[in-house]
Amino acid sequence: MTHPIRRALISVSDKSGVVGLARELAALGVEILSTGGTAKLLAQHRIPVVEVADHTRFPEMLDGRVKTLHPAIHGGLLARRELEAHMAAIAAHGIAPIDLLVVNLYPFEATVARPDCTLDEAIENIDIGGPAMVRSGAKNWRGVGVLTDAGQYAGALAEIRASGGLSDQTRFALAVAAFDAISCYDGAISDYLSSLRPDGGRNEFPGQINGRFVKLQDLRYGENPHQRAAFYRDLHPAPGSLVTARQLQGKELSYNNIADADAAWECVKSFDAPACVIVKHANPCGVALGTDPADAYSRAFSTDPTSAFGGIIAFNRPVDGAAARAVSKQFVEVVLAPSYADEAKQVFAARANARVLEISLDDVRPDGATDRERGRNAQDFKRVGSGLLVQSADNREISAAALKVVTKRAPTDAQLRDLLFAWQVARYVKSNAIVFCGNGMTLGVGAGQMSRIDSARIASIKAANAGLLLAGSVVASDAFFPFRDGLDVVADVGATAVIQPGGSVRDDEVVAAADERGVAMVFTGVRHFRH
């Protein structure tokens, strides 16, 4: 059922689009009530407006803290149009129905995000009247349309112009969005206040975490066909993250597609030079730098052609026709890149089932920017039973200057470049991780083993199976070598330089073994476990 809209109350902090909305409503004969700054703005644009204080016959007070908390407002919002008793009650008290409510709230999150924000400023930006009106209007959704975001204005106006009001379906959808907005707003307040310390500082981890995620899509199933699943994004997603991707073609993404695509994208975007990352079952099976995307792909693929079959392939540069043709020679589940040339799109179109995703890197800043500016999550979450593990994300960068040479032999400049490349890859490999590299590409990857020596053996076997020589290669280990045996395994197959965190009680033994084998070794002082 569509109810005519005769009266609207507009009170917004973010005034984007509100003048155009009010002007059109007024042209449709809708009476407009408004408050404070919004009323002044509309009046400046010669839009007829009635101040709420005139409507309620009660002045704003307490520096504007009390203005809409009045029966003339909430009675007009809450009265059920289908109940004669309700309509008679508000009529008896001279209360007019309010059919459309346009409210967005004080900018609490933006305020507390400022490093210099004080508690007093935060408290003053806790909206009271706005959420109260939104709850009243949304509760009475059968009679009231509630707009809480400027993105809703155009659709609502189009429907009002066409039918004089909003349908039940539209009003209910708007009510759901309104309650979602209030929930997120209250969650942000709780997160902030429960993070405060007595000395005025803030804890990194608040006393209560209020998860705020928006569903993007239901998935066919989870990791396995008997599991149900859905895909959600953060309320405010980091730029350049997977949830911002646009799917250009292909079948619907699966749960495992999304998990592996995220691993590939996070890895590839960490490189400054043209790079390609191929992921299979959550681990990079091939990573390489190249002169262009096609070259990077060819080198990454050569690391482990067997595992690359049915893999996830990510590029950090626009994909051209040459790269698309190379990728299309194999079975690929998902391709990710910042953009695609028209020729590349035509090539992939012939592979209708291949999922092709486009993710902008424009907002991912150079080193020195914050995690959010770099398109990374600031925190990681993991469910454990009925609990939640929360940690800061593993975003520690290592420069050549931060490395500590611990052997008699120092790495050459070329080895140093490869060591840093291998270290960057190892961060995205499941523990225990051993990564052989050479000349800007992976040569063998050992992942997820219970012992480090087994990861080393598997990595060397992978290289041999791919026909890649490890003589003169470098090795990254995501955590320290607990014994010299792991070092001996990589030296036996030809590794000449190793990068590892250090920190073992047997570091001296491992360093001595490296000196004995003529291997250069550097310590990072940083561990990269990935479970």
mmCIF file with all atom_site columns, N, CA and C in Angstrom, residues 144-175:
data_model
loop_
_atom_site.group_PDB
_atom_site.id
_atom_site.type_symbol
_atom_site.label_atom_id
_atom_site.label_alt_id
_atom_site.label_comp_id
_atom_site.label_asym_id
_atom_site.label_entity_id
_atom_site.label_seq_id
_atom_site.pdbx_PDB_ins_code
_atom_site.Cartn_x
_atom_site.Cartn_y
_atom_site.Cartn_z
_atom_site.occupancy
_atom_site.B_iso_or_equiv
_atom_site.pdbx_formal_charge
_atom_site.auth_seq_id
_atom_site.auth_comp_id
_atom_site.auth_asym_id
_atom_site.auth_atom_id
_atom_site.pdbx_PDB_model_num
ATOM 1  N N  . VAL A 1 144 ? 5.478  5.529  7.797  1.00 0.00 ? 144 VAL A N  1
ATOM 2  C CA . VAL A 1 144 ? 6.539  6.548  7.704  1.00 0.00 ? 144 VAL A CA 1
ATOM 3  C C  . VAL A 1 144 ? 7.701  6.008  6.870  1.00 0.00 ? 144 VAL A C  1
ATOM 4  N N  . GLY A 1 145 ? 8.178  6.823  5.944  1.00 0.00 ? 145 GLY A N  1
ATOM 5  C CA . GLY A 1 145 ? 9.401  6.510  5.216  1.00 0.00 ? 145 GLY A CA 1
ATOM 6  C C  . GLY A 1 145 ? 10.569 7.198  5.896  1.00 0.00 ? 145 GLY A C  1
ATOM 7  N N  . VAL A 1 146 ? 11.669 6.490  6.109  1.00 0.00 ? 146 VAL A N  1
ATOM 8  C CA . VAL A 1 146 ? 12.821 7.043  6.825  1.00 0.00 ? 146 VAL A CA 1
ATOM 9  C C  . VAL A 1 146 ? 14.054 6.999  5.929  1.00 0.00 ? 146 VAL A C  1
ATOM 10 N N  . LEU A 1 147 ? 14.589 8.174  5.605  1.00 0.00 ? 147 LEU A N  1
ATOM 11 C CA . LEU A 1 147 ? 15.799 8.278  4.793  1.00 0.00 ? 147 LEU A CA 1
ATOM 12 C C  . LEU A 1 147 ? 16.965 8.647  5.700  1.00 0.00 ? 147 LEU A C  1
ATOM 13 N N  . THR A 1 148 ? 17.979 7.779  5.765  1.00 0.00 ? 148 THR A N  1
ATOM 14 C CA . THR A 1 148 ? 19.122 8.014  6.656  1.00 0.00 ? 148 THR A CA 1
ATOM 15 C C  . THR A 1 148 ? 20.421 8.214  5.880  1.00 0.00 ? 148 THR A C  1
ATOM 16 N N  . ASP A 1 149 ? 20.341 8.206  4.565  1.00 0.00 ? 149 ASP A N  1
ATOM 17 C CA . ASP A 1 149 ? 21.557 8.337  3.755  1.00 0.00 ? 149 ASP A CA 1
ATOM 18 C C  . ASP A 1 149 ? 21.216 9.076  2.461  1.00 0.00 ? 149 ASP A C  1
ATOM 19 N N  . ALA A 1 150 ? 22.109 9.969  2.055  1.00 0.00 ? 150 ALA A N  1
ATOM 20 C CA . ALA A 1 150 ? 21.855 10.750 0.841  1.00 0.00 ? 150 ALA A CA 1
ATOM 21 C C  . ALA A 1 150 ? 21.716 9.856  -0.392 1.00 0.00 ? 150 ALA A C  1
ATOM 22 N N  . GLY A 1 151 ? 22.314 8.683  -0.355 1.00 0.00 ? 151 GLY A N  1
ATOM 23 C CA . GLY A 1 151 ? 22.195 7.765  -1.471 1.00 0.00 ? 151 GLY A CA 1
ATOM 24 C C  . GLY A 1 151 ? 20.778 7.252  -1.692 1.00 0.00 ? 151 GLY A C  1
ATOM 25 N N  . GLN A 1 152 ? 19.903 7.443  -0.699 1.00 0.00 ? 152 GLN A N  1
ATOM 26 C CA . GLN A 1 152 ? 18.511 6.995  -0.825 1.00 0.00 ? 152 GLN A CA 1
ATOM 27 C C  . GLN A 1 152 ? 17.599 8.055  -1.433 1.00 0.00 ? 152 GLN A C  1
ATOM 28 N N  . TYR A 1 153 ? 18.077 9.289  -1.533 1.00 0.00 ? 153 TYR A N  1
ATOM 29 C CA . TYR A 1 153 ? 17.193 10.397 -1.932 1.00 0.00 ? 153 TYR A CA 1
ATOM 30 C C  . TYR A 1 153 ? 16.613 10.216 -3.332 1.00 0.00 ? 153 TYR A C  1
ATOM 31 N N  . ALA A 1 154 ? 17.462 9.905  -4.302 1.00 0.00 ? 154 ALA A N  1
ATOM 32 C CA . ALA A 1 154 ? 17.005 9.869  -5.699 1.00 0.00 ? 154 ALA A CA 1
ATOM 33 C C  . ALA A 1 154 ? 15.926 8.813  -5.897 1.00 0.00 ? 154 ALA A C  1
ATOM 34 N N  . GLY A 1 155 ? 16.141 7.618  -5.345 1.00 0.00 ? 155 GLY A N  1
ATOM 35 C CA . GLY A 1 155 ? 15.153 6.554  -5.503 1.00 0.00 ? 155 GLY A CA 1
ATOM 36 C C  . GLY A 1 155 ? 13.831 6.886  -4.848 1.00 0.00 ? 155 GLY A C  1
ATOM 37 N N  . ALA A 1 156 ? 13.899 7.476  -3.645 1.00 0.00 ? 156 ALA A N  1
ATOM 38 C CA . ALA A 1 156 ? 12.671 7.848  -2.940 1.00 0.00 ? 156 ALA A CA 1
ATOM 39 C C  . ALA A 1 156 ? 11.911 8.930  -3.699 1.00 0.00 ? 156 ALA A C  1
ATOM 40 N N  . LEU A 1 157 ? 12.630 9.923  -4.205 1.00 0.00 ? 157 LEU A N  1
ATOM 41 C CA . LEU A 1 157 ? 11.978 10.996 -4.953 1.00 0.00 ? 157 LEU A CA 1
ATOM 42 C C  . LEU A 1 157 ? 11.296 10.466 -6.216 1.00 0.00 ? 157 LEU A C  1
ATOM 43 N N  . ALA A 1 158 ? 11.967 9.560  -6.896 1.00 0.00 ? 158 ALA A N  1
ATOM 44 C CA . ALA A 1 158 ? 11.385 9.007  -8.118 1.00 0.00 ? 158 ALA A CA 1
ATOM 45 C C  . ALA A 1 158 ? 10.073 8.295  -7.810 1.00 0.00 ? 158 ALA A C  1
ATOM 46 N N  . GLU A 1 159 ? 10.044 7.566  -6.703 1.00 0.00 ? 159 GLU A N  1
ATOM 47 C CA . GLU A 1 159 ? 8.824  6.837  -6.344 1.00 0.00 ? 159 GLU A CA 1
ATOM 48 C C  . GLU A 1 159 ? 7.729  7.799  -5.890 1.00 0.00 ? 159 GLU A C  1
ATOM 49 N N  . ILE A 1 160 ? 8.105  8.831  -5.159 1.00 0.00 ? 160 ILE A N  1
ATOM 50 C CA . ILE A 1 160 ? 7.105  9.809  -4.701 1.00 0.00 ? 160 ILE A CA 1
ATOM 51 C C  . ILE A 1 160 ? 6.515  10.562 -5.889 1.00 0.00 ? 160 ILE A C  1
ATOM 52 N N  . ARG A 1 161 ? 7.367  10.930 -6.850 1.00 0.00 ? 161 ARG A N  1
ATOM 53 C CA . ARG A 1 161 ? 6.863  11.618 -8.039 1.00 0.00 ? 161 ARG A CA 1
ATOM 54 C C  . ARG A 1 161 ? 5.887  10.739 -8.809 1.00 0.00 ? 161 ARG A C  1
ATOM 55 N N  . ALA A 1 162 ? 6.192  9.434  -8.860 1.00 0.00 ? 162 ALA A N  1
ATOM 56 C CA . ALA A 1 162 ? 5.373  8.522  -9.660 1.00 0.00 ? 162 ALA A CA 1
ATOM 57 C C  . ALA A 1 162 ? 4.047  8.179  -8.998 1.00 0.00 ? 162 ALA A C  1
ATOM 58 N N  . SER A 1 163 ? 4.046  8.047  -7.661 1.00 0.00 ? 163 SER A N  1
ATOM 59 C CA . SER A 1 163 ? 2.835  7.541  -6.995 1.00 0.00 ? 163 SER A CA 1
ATOM 60 C C  . SER A 1 163 ? 2.327  8.409  -5.849 1.00 0.00 ? 163 SER A C  1
ATOM 61 N N  . GLY A 1 164 ? 3.071  9.464  -5.522 1.00 0.00 ? 164 GLY A N  1
ATOM 62 C CA . GLY A 1 164 ? 2.656  10.332 -4.419 1.00 0.00 ? 164 GLY A CA 1
ATOM 63 C C  . GLY A 1 164 ? 3.136  9.871  -3.069 1.00 0.00 ? 164 GLY A C  1
ATOM 64 N N  . GLY A 1 165 ? 3.758  8.696  -2.999 1.00 0.00 ? 165 GLY A N  1
ATOM 65 C CA . GLY A 1 165 ? 4.239  8.187  -1.719 1.00 0.00 ? 165 GLY A CA 1
ATOM 66 C C  . GLY A 1 165 ? 5.219  7.056  -1.932 1.00 0.00 ? 165 GLY A C  1
ATOM 67 N N  . LEU A 1 166 ? 5.452  6.284  -0.861 1.00 0.00 ? 166 LEU A N  1
ATOM 68 C CA . LEU A 1 166 ? 6.380  5.165  -0.902 1.00 0.00 ? 166 LEU A CA 1
ATOM 69 C C  . LEU A 1 166 ? 5.627  3.876  -0.623 1.00 0.00 ? 166 LEU A C  1
ATOM 70 N N  . SER A 1 167 ? 5.974  2.817  -1.325 1.00 0.00 ? 167 SER A N  1
ATOM 71 C CA . SER A 1 167 ? 5.300  1.541  -1.149 1.00 0.00 ? 167 SER A CA 1
ATOM 72 C C  . SER A 1 167 ? 5.695  0.895  0.171  1.00 0.00 ? 167 SER A C  1
ATOM 73 N N  . ASP A 1 168 ? 4.904  -0.106 0.597  1.00 0.00 ? 168 ASP A N  1
ATOM 74 C CA . ASP A 1 168 ? 5.242  -0.857 1.810  1.00 0.00 ? 168 ASP A CA 1
ATOM 75 C C  . ASP A 1 168 ? 6.633  -1.476 1.685  1.00 0.00 ? 168 ASP A C  1
ATOM 76 N N  . GLN A 1 169 ? 6.923  -2.025 0.524  1.00 0.00 ? 169 GLN A N  1
ATOM 77 C CA . GLN A 1 169 ? 8.213  -2.670 0.320  1.00 0.00 ? 169 GLN A CA 1
ATOM 78 C C  . GLN A 1 169 ? 9.361  -1.675 0.500  1.00 0.00 ? 169 GLN A C  1
ATOM 79 N N  . THR A 1 170 ? 9.206  -0.489 -0.073 1.00 0.00 ? 170 THR A N  1
ATOM 80 C CA . THR A 1 170 ? 10.258 0.523  0.048  1.00 0.00 ? 170 THR A CA 1
ATOM 81 C C  . THR A 1 170 ? 10.389 0.991  1.484  1.00 0.00 ? 170 THR A C  1
ATOM 82 N N  . ARG A 1 171 ? 9.258  1.260  2.140  1.00 0.00 ? 171 ARG A N  1
ATOM 83 C CA . ARG A 1 171 ? 9.324  1.747  3.520  1.00 0.00 ? 171 ARG A CA 1
ATOM 84 C C  . ARG A 1 171 ? 9.956  0.713  4.447  1.00 0.00 ? 171 ARG A C  1
ATOM 85 N N  . PHE A 1 172 ? 9.661  -0.564 4.221  1.00 0.00 ? 172 PHE A N  1
ATOM 86 C CA . PHE A 1 172 ? 10.253 -1.594 5.070  1.00 0.00 ? 172 PHE A CA 1
ATOM 87 C C  . PHE A 1 172 ? 11.766 -1.673 4.834  1.00 0.00 ? 172 PHE A C  1
ATOM 88 N N  . ALA A 1 173 ? 12.178 -1.627 3.572  1.00 0.00 ? 173 ALA A N  1
ATOM 89 C CA . ALA A 1 173 ? 13.610 -1.659 3.269  1.00 0.00 ? 173 ALA A CA 1
ATOM 90 C C  . ALA A 1 173 ? 14.327 -0.461 3.896  1.00 0.00 ? 173 ALA A C  1
ATOM 91 N N  . LEU A 1 174 ? 13.691 0.705  3.846  1.00 0.00 ? 174 LEU A N  1
ATOM 92 C CA . LEU A 1 174 ? 14.280 1.895  4.466  1.00 0.00 ? 174 LEU A CA 1
ATOM 93 C C  . LEU A 1 174 ? 14.346 1.753  5.981  1.00 0.00 ? 174 LEU A C  1
ATOM 94 N N  . ALA A 1 175 ? 13.340 1.124  6.583  1.00 0.00 ? 175 ALA A N  1
ATOM 95 C CA . ALA A 1 175 ? 13.341 0.916  8.029  1.00 0.00 ? 175 ALA A CA 1
ATOM 96 C C  . ALA A 1 175 ? 14.480 -0.010 8.446  1.00 0.00 ? 175 ALA A C  1
#
